[in-house]
């Protein structure tokens, strides 16, 4: 049994491009970030009506996770509580905070208020993929590859997860940026999960 | 793995400015919850635990209300400890749901405001006041933020990444937060009654609470931070699980890691928000984990739901009760109002066991559980 923790797949959404394992799989430079998310939903023929209720941060994270996990058989390989999601961002839920704040003067909107917490993105991903294990949401100024990879490795080493979705999802002021990867053990010929490799793939190198 | 201990703490709440003051007042059955009539916060009166307006004026200037209570809490917690935030061995964690969110009320969010309310910058401002050397860690994970922060700090210390950690959980109330819970019809029209038949919702509360952890046993106040775990319901973003199974996963995982059985537990400090659903599902989770016979209480009847502070505040009460060998009653509880026959504690009693369980659940379907042990 190979216990090395590896990055088995990774995906970036940045500047209206979606890049899976280093290859551009969808782009449309003409659209706003908001419309780009809808275009990606259509392009990848995703059918999940809850998508339309989500705020932009959740949509930003949801789309890339759909693509990252669609050919994986996590639910066949693992129990729901063995799968984790660890994510961080810079702007918390500020995009939805501003929208909710604007609703207060008339009628405060409960549908907007529930999205004023960044970890609701984790909740949406857990519902979609039946993930019930360790989760956590952190806020940084910029993506911290060292903390991200250290903490995920700790979860593996202490046997809290057997596989983990890890990364970054930020949406604010019409700018979307997502980076997620899948960390697994026992996979030959894949990238070692450490800060240097996580940073390289985040930078798109 | 290196064991992790509690070295010091503070609670800054409307009930008092130290752990001791808060603990004594709760033992004497006092509550900070009162009727608030303030049209700048809500057109309707509501029940909550809030600092008096002049409280913030007495604290140092140049900081927001949120930052002031965090700084006051950290300063008191560190006053008796040899641990310093300015040391490269010390990690600072800020646990909060909304931080300085009140700064966006009624104004356009430009780059300056964005930066001022960014949770990371807020944490840097607070840590900077104490000359912190390391980059702060911000945990914003709804109502489990506090318990999760302690679990995360414990994992980082066990792994040898740091020797000490200062964890501050805080939230202050603003029109933003109050109107949101009102819009969800989640607010009680009276002081909240966790686990009671007539419970009808939450009271919100303001608080900053700080726990200082260390791997140096000589600095320990005889409390070990034992096993901890989190889980997700994968059911609904703003409602709990149907079965409570997922919270019981976290509880069982924390107990397994701690090598603690049900009969070793002195009591459970539940989340107990007093909403119909939360308390019902929590009772199911405790029953699933075979903990129906363990006395439990919620502290929400004393402090309300203090959001990002709750897990830190209630953790301090959990281990302080172990140190004093007592089990606190669940304030405002009269008649059991959940379908499982759980043991809601009615009177302050002696606790003769060395371990206690603290749980939390929150929006986004998240749950967390941690065990504290008297060494």
Coordinates of C-alpha atoms in Angstrom, one line a residue:
Chain A
X1 CA 0.0 0.0 0.0
X2 CA 1.3 3.4 -1.0
X3 CA 0.6 5.9 1.7
X4 CA 2.0 8.9 -0.1
X5 CA -0.6 11.7 -0.4
X6 CA -0.9 12.8 -4.0
X7 CA -2.7 15.4 -6.1
X8 CA -4.6 13.2 -8.6
X9 CA -6.5 16.0 -10.4
X10 CA -6.7 19.8 -10.3
X11 CA -8.8 22.5 -11.8
X12 CA -8.6 26.3 -12.1
X13 CA -11.2 28.8 -13.1
X14 CA -9.5 32.2 -13.7
X15 CA -9.9 35.0 -16.3
X16 CA -12.9 33.3 -17.9
X17 CA -11.0 30.1 -18.5
X18 CA -11.4 26.6 -17.0
X19 CA -8.2 24.6 -16.9
X20 CA -8.4 20.9 -16.0
X21 CA -5.1 19.1 -15.2
X22 CA -3.2 21.8 -17.1
X23 CA -5.4 21.9 -20.2
X24 CA -7.9 24.6 -21.1
X25 CA -11.2 22.9 -21.4
X26 CA -13.5 26.0 -21.7
X27 CA -13.1 29.7 -22.2
X28 CA -15.1 32.7 -23.2
X29 CA -13.3 36.0 -22.8
X30 CA -16.4 38.1 -23.9
X31 CA -18.6 37.3 -20.9
X32 CA -18.8 38.8 -17.5
X33 CA -17.6 36.5 -14.7
X34 CA -21.3 36.0 -13.7
X35 CA -22.4 35.0 -17.2
X36 CA -19.3 32.9 -17.7
X37 CA -20.5 30.7 -14.8
X38 CA -23.8 30.2 -16.5
X39 CA -22.1 29.5 -19.8
X40 CA -19.9 26.9 -18.2
X41 CA -23.0 25.3 -16.6
X42 CA -24.6 25.0 -20.1
X43 CA -21.4 23.9 -21.9
X44 CA -20.7 21.0 -19.5
X45 CA -24.4 20.0 -19.6
X46 CA -24.7 20.1 -15.8
X47 CA -28.2 19.4 -14.7
X48 CA -28.7 20.6 -11.1
X49 CA -31.6 23.0 -10.5
X50 CA -30.2 24.1 -7.1
X51 CA -27.5 25.8 -9.1
X52 CA -29.9 28.6 -9.9
X53 CA -30.6 29.4 -6.3
X54 CA -26.9 29.6 -5.3
X55 CA -25.0 32.9 -4.9
X56 CA -22.0 33.6 -7.1
X57 CA -19.4 32.3 -4.7
X58 CA -21.2 28.9 -4.5
X59 CA -21.6 28.8 -8.3
X60 CA -17.9 29.6 -8.7
X61 CA -17.0 26.6 -6.5
X62 CA -19.8 24.4 -7.7
X63 CA -18.9 24.5 -11.4
X64 CA -15.3 23.5 -11.0
X65 CA -16.1 20.8 -8.5
X66 CA -18.6 19.3 -10.9
X67 CA -15.9 19.0 -13.5
X68 CA -13.2 17.8 -11.0
X69 CA -15.3 15.1 -9.5
X70 CA -17.5 13.9 -12.5
X71 CA -15.3 11.0 -13.6
X72 CA -14.3 10.1 -10.1
X73 CA -16.2 7.5 -8.2
X74 CA -15.7 8.8 -4.7
X75 CA -19.0 7.4 -3.4
X76 CA -18.0 3.9 -4.6
X77 CA -14.5 4.1 -3.1
X78 CA -15.2 5.8 0.2
X79 CA -17.8 6.2 3.0
X80 CA -19.3 9.7 3.0
X81 CA -17.6 10.5 6.3
X82 CA -14.2 9.6 4.9
X83 CA -14.2 12.4 2.4
X84 CA -13.2 16.0 3.4
X85 CA -13.4 19.5 1.9
X86 CA -11.0 22.2 3.0
X87 CA -11.2 25.6 1.3
X88 CA -10.1 29.1 1.8
X89 CA -10.7 32.5 0.2
X90 CA -10.0 36.2 0.6
X91 CA -13.4 37.9 0.4
X92 CA -15.4 35.6 2.6
X93 CA -19.1 36.0 1.5
X94 CA -18.8 39.8 0.8
X95 CA -20.5 39.7 -2.6
X96 CA -23.6 38.2 -0.9
X97 CA -23.2 40.4 2.2
X98 CA -23.5 43.5 0.0
X99 CA -26.6 42.1 -1.7
X100 CA -28.2 41.1 1.6
X101 CA -27.4 44.5 3.1
X102 CA -29.2 46.2 0.1
X103 CA -32.3 44.1 0.8
X104 CA -32.6 45.2 4.5
X105 CA -34.1 48.7 3.7
X106 CA -37.1 47.1 2.1
X107 CA -37.6 43.5 3.2
X108 CA -34.6 41.6 4.5
X109 CA -34.2 38.5 2.2
X110 CA -33.8 35.2 4.0
X111 CA -32.7 33.6 0.7
X112 CA -29.8 36.1 0.5
X113 CA -29.0 36.0 4.2
X114 CA -28.3 32.2 4.2
X115 CA -25.4 32.9 1.7
X116 CA -23.7 35.4 4.0
X117 CA -21.4 32.7 5.3
X118 CA -18.5 31.4 3.2
X119 CA -18.8 27.9 4.4
X120 CA -22.2 27.6 2.8
X121 CA -20.2 26.7 -0.3
X122 CA -18.9 23.6 1.5
X123 CA -22.5 22.8 2.4
X124 CA -23.6 23.0 -1.2
X125 CA -20.7 20.7 -2.3
X126 CA -21.4 18.2 0.4
X127 CA -25.1 18.1 -0.5
X128 CA -24.2 17.6 -4.2
X129 CA -21.6 14.9 -3.7
X130 CA -22.8 13.3 -0.4
X131 CA -19.7 14.3 1.4
X132 CA -20.0 14.1 5.2
X133 CA -16.4 14.2 6.6
X134 CA -14.1 16.9 7.9
X135 CA -14.6 20.4 6.5
X136 CA -13.2 23.8 7.2
X137 CA -13.3 27.3 5.7
X138 CA -10.4 29.7 6.2
X139 CA -10.0 33.4 5.2
X140 CA -6.6 34.7 4.0
X141 CA -5.4 37.7 2.0
X142 CA -4.0 35.5 -0.7
X143 CA -3.9 31.8 -1.3
X144 CA -1.6 30.1 1.2
X145 CA -0.3 26.9 -0.4
X146 CA 1.8 26.0 2.6
X147 CA -1.0 26.1 5.1
X148 CA -3.5 24.5 2.7
X149 CA -1.2 21.5 2.0
X150 CA 0.0 21.2 5.6
X151 CA -3.5 21.1 7.1
X152 CA -4.8 18.6 4.5
X153 CA -1.8 16.4 5.1
X154 CA -2.5 16.5 8.9
X155 CA -6.0 15.3 8.2
X156 CA -4.7 12.3 6.3
X157 CA -1.9 11.6 8.8
X158 CA -4.4 11.6 11.7
X159 CA -6.8 9.4 9.7
X160 CA -9.5 12.0 9.7
X161 CA -9.9 11.8 5.9
X162 CA -9.2 9.2 3.2
X163 CA -9.6 11.6 0.4
X164 CA -10.0 15.4 0.3
X165 CA -11.2 18.1 -2.0
X166 CA -8.9 21.1 -1.3
X167 CA -8.5 24.6 -2.6
X168 CA -9.6 28.2 -3.0
X169 CA -12.8 29.8 -4.2
X170 CA -13.3 33.6 -4.3
X171 CA -16.0 35.8 -5.9
X172 CA -16.1 39.5 -5.5
X173 CA -16.8 42.6 -7.6
X174 CA -17.4 40.6 -10.8
X175 CA -14.2 38.6 -10.4
X176 CA -14.2 34.8 -9.9
X177 CA -11.3 32.7 -9.1
X178 CA -11.4 29.0 -8.1
X179 CA -8.7 26.4 -7.7
X180 CA -9.5 22.9 -6.4
X181 CA -7.7 19.7 -6.4
X182 CA -8.3 16.2 -5.2
X183 CA -5.8 14.7 -2.7
X184 CA -5.7 10.9 -2.4
X185 CA -3.4 8.2 -1.2
X186 CA -2.2 5.1 -2.9
X187 CA -2.0 6.5 -6.4
X188 CA 1.1 5.7 -8.4
X189 CA 2.6 8.2 -10.9
X190 CA 0.9 11.2 -9.5
X191 CA 2.1 14.6 -8.2
X192 CA 3.2 14.6 -4.5
X193 CA 0.9 16.7 -2.3
X194 CA 3.2 19.4 -0.9
X195 CA 3.2 23.2 -0.8
X196 CA 5.6 23.5 -3.7
X197 CA 3.4 21.5 -6.0
X198 CA 0.2 23.0 -4.8
X199 CA 1.6 26.5 -5.4
X200 CA 2.8 25.6 -8.8
X201 CA -0.5 24.3 -10.0
X202 CA -2.3 27.3 -8.4
X203 CA 0.0 29.7 -10.3
X204 CA -0.7 27.7 -13.5
X205 CA 2.9 26.8 -13.9
Chain B
X1 CA 2.0 13.2 19.2
X2 CA 2.5 16.0 21.7
X3 CA -0.4 16.5 24.1
X4 CA -2.1 19.9 24.0
X5 CA -3.2 21.7 27.2
X6 CA -5.2 24.7 28.2
X7 CA -2.9 27.4 29.7
X8 CA -5.2 30.4 30.1
X9 CA -8.4 32.0 29.0
X10 CA -10.8 35.0 29.2
X11 CA -14.4 35.6 28.6
X12 CA -15.5 39.2 27.8
X13 CA -19.3 39.2 27.8
X14 CA -22.1 41.5 29.0
X15 CA -22.0 39.4 32.2
X16 CA -18.4 40.2 33.0
X17 CA -14.8 40.7 31.8
X18 CA -13.1 37.6 33.1
X19 CA -13.6 33.9 33.1
X20 CA -14.1 33.9 36.9
X21 CA -16.7 36.7 36.9
X22 CA -18.7 35.0 34.1
X23 CA -18.5 31.6 35.7
X24 CA -19.5 32.8 39.1
X25 CA -22.5 34.7 37.7
X26 CA -23.7 31.6 35.7
X27 CA -23.3 29.5 38.8
X28 CA -25.6 32.0 40.5
X29 CA -28.1 31.5 37.6
X30 CA -27.7 35.0 36.2
X31 CA -28.3 35.7 32.5
X32 CA -27.2 38.6 30.2
X33 CA -30.3 38.3 28.1
X34 CA -32.6 41.3 28.2
X35 CA -35.2 43.0 26.1
X36 CA -33.5 45.4 23.7
X37 CA -35.4 48.4 22.4
X38 CA -33.2 50.1 19.9
X39 CA -34.7 51.2 16.6
X40 CA -31.2 51.5 15.0
X41 CA -30.9 47.7 15.3
X42 CA -34.5 46.6 14.9
X43 CA -37.9 48.2 14.5
X44 CA -39.3 45.6 16.9
X45 CA -37.9 45.0 20.4
X46 CA -36.0 41.7 20.7
X47 CA -34.3 39.7 23.4
X48 CA -30.5 39.4 23.3
X49 CA -27.3 39.6 25.3
X50 CA -25.6 42.9 24.4
X51 CA -22.9 45.1 25.8
X52 CA -24.1 48.5 27.2
X53 CA -23.3 51.3 24.7
X54 CA -20.8 52.9 27.0
X55 CA -18.9 49.6 27.4
X56 CA -17.1 50.2 24.1
X57 CA -16.2 53.8 24.9
X58 CA -14.3 52.7 28.0
X59 CA -12.0 50.5 25.9
X60 CA -9.0 51.7 23.8
X61 CA -9.9 53.9 20.8
X62 CA -8.8 53.6 17.1
X63 CA -10.4 50.2 16.9
X64 CA -13.9 49.0 16.0
X65 CA -16.2 47.5 18.6
X66 CA -15.4 44.1 17.3
X67 CA -11.7 44.6 17.6
X68 CA -12.0 46.3 21.0
X69 CA -13.6 43.3 22.6
X70 CA -11.1 40.9 21.0
X71 CA -8.2 43.0 22.2
X72 CA -9.7 43.2 25.7
X73 CA -10.2 39.4 25.8
X74 CA -6.7 38.6 24.6
X75 CA -5.0 41.1 26.9
X76 CA -6.7 39.6 29.9
X77 CA -6.0 36.0 28.8
X78 CA -2.3 36.6 28.3
X79 CA -1.9 38.8 31.4
X80 CA -1.2 35.8 33.6
X81 CA 0.6 33.6 31.1
X82 CA 4.2 33.6 30.0
X83 CA 3.0 32.9 26.4
X84 CA 3.3 35.9 24.0
X85 CA 1.7 36.5 20.6
X86 CA 5.0 38.1 19.6
X87 CA 6.8 34.8 19.7
X88 CA 7.3 32.8 16.5
X89 CA 6.2 29.7 18.5
X90 CA 2.7 31.2 18.9
X91 CA -0.2 30.9 16.4
X92 CA -3.2 33.3 16.6
X93 CA -6.6 32.1 15.4
X94 CA -9.6 34.4 15.0
X95 CA -12.9 32.6 15.0
X96 CA -15.8 34.8 13.7
X97 CA -18.8 34.7 11.4
X98 CA -19.2 38.4 10.5
X99 CA -16.3 40.4 12.2
X100 CA -16.7 44.0 11.3
X101 CA -19.7 43.6 9.0
X102 CA -21.5 46.6 10.5
X103 CA -19.0 48.8 8.6
X104 CA -20.9 48.1 5.3
X105 CA -24.2 49.2 6.7
X106 CA -25.7 52.2 4.7
X107 CA -22.6 52.9 2.6
X108 CA -21.0 51.9 -0.6
X109 CA -18.3 49.3 -0.2
X110 CA -15.2 50.8 -1.8
X111 CA -11.7 49.3 -1.7
X112 CA -10.9 50.9 1.6
X113 CA -14.0 49.5 3.3
X114 CA -13.5 46.1 1.7
X115 CA -10.0 45.9 3.2
X116 CA -11.2 47.3 6.5
X117 CA -13.8 44.6 6.9
X118 CA -11.8 41.7 5.4
X119 CA -11.6 39.1 8.1
X120 CA -7.9 38.5 7.5
X121 CA -7.0 42.2 7.8
X122 CA -9.2 42.4 11.0
X123 CA -7.2 39.5 12.5
X124 CA -3.9 41.2 11.5
X125 CA -5.0 44.4 13.2
X126 CA -5.9 42.5 16.4
X127 CA -2.7 40.4 16.4
X128 CA -0.6 43.4 15.4
X129 CA -1.7 45.1 18.6
X130 CA 0.1 42.4 20.5
X131 CA 3.2 42.4 18.1
X132 CA 2.3 39.1 16.6
X133 CA 5.0 37.6 14.5
X134 CA 3.1 34.9 12.7
X135 CA 0.4 35.3 10.1
X136 CA -3.0 34.9 11.7
X137 CA -5.4 32.1 10.8
X138 CA -9.1 33.0 10.3
X139 CA -11.7 30.3 10.7
X140 CA -15.1 31.4 9.5
X141 CA -17.3 28.3 9.5
X142 CA -20.7 29.6 10.8
X143 CA -21.7 28.5 14.3
X144 CA -19.1 25.8 14.7
X145 CA -16.2 28.3 14.1
X146 CA -15.2 28.3 17.8
X147 CA -15.1 24.5 18.4
X148 CA -13.5 24.0 15.0
X149 CA -10.8 26.6 15.8
X150 CA -9.8 24.7 19.0
X151 CA -9.7 21.4 17.1
X152 CA -7.6 23.0 14.3
X153 CA -5.2 24.6 16.8
X154 CA -4.9 21.4 18.7
X155 CA -4.0 19.5 15.5
X156 CA -1.4 22.1 14.5
X157 CA 0.2 22.0 18.0
X158 CA 0.2 18.2 18.2
X159 CA 2.0 18.1 14.9
X160 CA 4.7 20.4 16.2
X161 CA 3.9 23.3 13.9
X162 CA 3.7 25.7 16.9
X163 CA 4.2 25.4 20.7
X164 CA 1.3 27.7 21.7
X165 CA -1.9 29.0 20.2
X166 CA -4.2 31.9 21.1
X167 CA -7.7 31.3 19.9
X168 CA -10.2 34.2 20.1
X169 CA -13.8 33.8 19.1
X170 CA -16.0 36.9 18.8
X171 CA -19.0 38.5 17.2
X172 CA -20.9 41.7 17.8
X173 CA -24.5 42.3 16.9
X174 CA -25.5 44.7 14.2
X175 CA -28.7 45.4 12.2
X176 CA -27.2 43.1 9.5
X177 CA -27.1 40.0 11.8
X178 CA -30.3 40.8 13.7
X179 CA -32.4 41.4 10.6
X180 CA -31.1 38.2 9.0
X181 CA -32.2 36.0 11.9
X182 CA -35.5 37.8 12.1
X183 CA -36.0 37.2 8.3
X184 CA -35.5 33.5 9.0
X185 CA -38.1 33.6 11.8
X186 CA -35.4 32.2 14.0
X187 CA -35.6 34.7 16.9
X188 CA -37.5 33.8 20.1
X189 CA -40.0 36.4 21.4
X190 CA -38.8 35.6 24.9
X191 CA -35.6 34.5 26.7
X192 CA -34.7 31.3 24.9
X193 CA -35.5 27.9 26.3
X194 CA -33.2 25.2 25.0
X195 CA -34.6 21.7 24.8
X196 CA -37.9 22.9 26.3
X197 CA -41.4 22.0 25.0
X198 CA -42.2 25.7 24.5
X199 CA -39.0 26.8 22.9
X200 CA -39.5 29.1 19.9
X201 CA -36.1 30.2 18.7
X202 CA -32.8 31.8 19.6
X203 CA -31.6 34.9 21.4
X204 CA -28.4 36.4 19.9
X205 CA -25.5 37.4 22.0
X206 CA -22.3 39.5 21.9
X207 CA -19.0 38.1 23.3
X208 CA -15.3 37.7 22.8
X209 CA -13.7 34.6 24.4
X210 CA -10.1 33.5 24.3
X211 CA -8.4 30.2 25.0
X212 CA -4.6 29.9 25.2
X213 CA -3.3 26.4 24.3
X214 CA 0.2 25.1 24.9
X215 CA 2.3 21.9 24.5
X216 CA 4.3 22.9 27.6
X217 CA 2.8 20.8 30.5
X218 CA 4.2 23.1 33.1
X219 CA 1.9 25.9 31.9
X220 CA -1.2 23.8 31.9
X221 CA -4.2 24.5 34.1
X222 CA -4.7 20.7 34.3
X223 CA -6.9 20.5 31.2
X224 CA -6.0 18.3 28.2
X225 CA -7.6 19.2 24.9
X226 CA -8.6 15.7 23.9
X227 CA -10.1 14.3 20.6
X228 CA -12.0 16.5 18.2
X229 CA -13.8 16.1 14.8
X230 CA -16.1 17.8 12.4
X231 CA -18.7 16.4 10.0
X232 CA -21.2 17.7 7.5
X233 CA -24.9 16.8 7.1
X234 CA -25.0 16.9 3.3
X235 CA -28.7 17.7 3.6
X236 CA -29.6 21.4 3.7
X237 CA -27.6 24.7 3.8
X238 CA -29.8 26.3 6.5
X239 CA -31.5 23.4 8.1
X240 CA -30.1 20.5 10.0
X241 CA -29.8 16.8 9.1
X242 CA -33.0 14.7 9.3
X243 CA -31.5 12.1 11.6
X244 CA -28.6 13.7 13.5
X245 CA -26.4 10.8 12.3
X246 CA -23.7 13.2 11.0
X247 CA -23.3 15.0 14.3
X248 CA -23.1 11.6 16.0
X249 CA -20.2 10.7 13.6
X250 CA -18.3 13.7 14.9
X251 CA -19.1 12.9 18.5
X252 CA -18.1 9.2 18.1
X253 CA -14.9 10.2 16.2
X254 CA -14.0 12.7 19.0
X255 CA -14.6 10.0 21.7
X256 CA -12.7 7.4 19.8
X257 CA -9.7 9.7 19.4
X258 CA -9.9 10.5 23.1
X259 CA -10.3 6.8 24.1
X260 CA -13.3 7.9 26.2
X261 CA -16.6 5.9 26.6
X262 CA -20.0 7.2 27.4
X263 CA -19.6 6.2 31.1
X264 CA -16.4 8.4 31.3
X265 CA -18.3 11.6 30.4
X266 CA -19.3 13.9 33.2
X267 CA -21.7 16.0 31.0
X268 CA -22.4 17.3 27.6
X269 CA -22.3 21.0 26.7
X270 CA -24.7 21.0 23.8
X271 CA -25.1 23.6 21.1
X272 CA -28.8 23.9 22.2
X273 CA -29.8 27.1 20.3
X274 CA -33.5 26.6 21.3
X275 CA -34.8 26.4 17.7
X276 CA -37.3 23.6 17.1
X277 CA -35.0 21.8 14.7
X278 CA -31.6 22.2 16.3
X279 CA -32.5 20.8 19.7
X280 CA -34.5 18.0 18.2
X281 CA -31.8 16.8 15.9
X282 CA -29.1 17.3 18.6
X283 CA -31.1 15.0 20.9
X284 CA -31.3 12.4 18.2
X285 CA -27.5 12.6 17.6
X286 CA -26.8 12.1 21.4
X287 CA -29.2 9.2 21.4
X288 CA -27.4 7.7 18.3
X289 CA -24.1 8.0 20.1
X290 CA -25.6 6.2 23.2
X291 CA -25.3 9.4 25.3
X292 CA -29.0 9.8 26.4
X293 CA -28.1 9.1 30.0
X294 CA -25.4 11.8 30.2
X295 CA -26.5 15.1 31.8
X296 CA -26.5 17.9 29.2
X297 CA -27.0 21.6 29.2
X298 CA -27.0 24.6 26.9
X299 CA -25.5 27.9 27.9
X300 CA -27.7 29.9 25.5
X301 CA -30.1 30.9 28.2
X302 CA -27.3 32.8 29.9
X303 CA -25.4 34.3 26.9
X304 CA -27.7 33.8 23.9
X305 CA -26.1 32.5 20.7
X306 CA -22.8 34.3 20.4
X307 CA -22.0 32.9 16.9
X308 CA -18.2 32.8 16.3
X309 CA -17.6 33.2 20.0
X310 CA -20.0 30.4 21.1
X311 CA -17.7 27.4 20.8
X312 CA -14.8 29.2 22.6
X313 CA -17.0 30.6 25.4
X314 CA -18.8 27.3 25.9
X315 CA -15.5 25.3 25.8
X316 CA -14.2 27.5 28.7
X317 CA -17.3 26.7 30.7
X318 CA -16.9 23.0 29.9
X319 CA -13.4 22.6 31.2
X320 CA -13.9 25.1 34.1
X321 CA -16.8 22.9 35.2
X322 CA -14.5 19.8 35.1
X323 CA -12.0 21.7 37.2
X324 CA -14.6 22.6 39.8
X325 CA -16.2 19.2 39.6
X326 CA -19.7 20.5 38.8
X327 CA -22.4 20.1 36.1
X328 CA -24.3 23.3 35.3
X329 CA -28.1 23.3 34.8
X330 CA -29.6 24.2 31.5
X331 CA -31.2 27.6 32.1
X332 CA -34.9 28.2 31.4
X333 CA -35.5 24.4 30.9
X334 CA -38.8 23.1 32.3
X335 CA -40.4 20.3 30.3
X336 CA -38.6 18.1 27.8
X337 CA -39.6 19.0 24.3
X338 CA -37.6 16.7 22.1
X339 CA -38.5 13.2 20.9
X340 CA -35.5 11.5 22.4
X341 CA -35.5 11.0 26.2
X342 CA -32.2 12.9 26.8
X343 CA -31.1 14.0 30.3
X344 CA -31.3 17.8 30.4
X345 CA -29.8 18.9 33.7
X346 CA -32.1 21.0 35.9
X347 CA -29.9 21.8 38.9
X348 CA -26.3 22.5 39.6
X349 CA -24.9 19.1 40.6
X350 CA -21.6 17.4 41.4
X351 CA -19.7 15.9 38.5
X352 CA -17.2 13.2 39.4
X353 CA -15.9 12.2 36.0
X354 CA -12.9 13.6 34.3
X355 CA -14.1 14.2 30.7
X356 CA -16.8 16.3 29.1
X357 CA -18.1 16.7 25.5
X358 CA -18.7 20.1 23.8
X359 CA -20.7 20.1 20.5
X360 CA -21.7 22.6 17.9
X361 CA -23.7 22.7 14.7
X362 CA -24.2 25.4 12.1
X363 CA -25.4 26.7 8.7
X364 CA -23.9 24.9 5.8
X365 CA -24.7 21.6 7.6
X366 CA -21.6 21.6 9.7
X367 CA -21.1 19.9 13.0
X368 CA -18.1 19.7 15.4
X369 CA -17.4 17.9 18.7
X370 CA -14.5 18.0 21.1
X371 CA -13.6 16.3 24.4
X372 CA -11.9 18.1 27.3
X373 CA -10.2 16.1 30.0
X374 CA -9.1 16.9 33.6
X375 CA -5.5 15.7 33.9

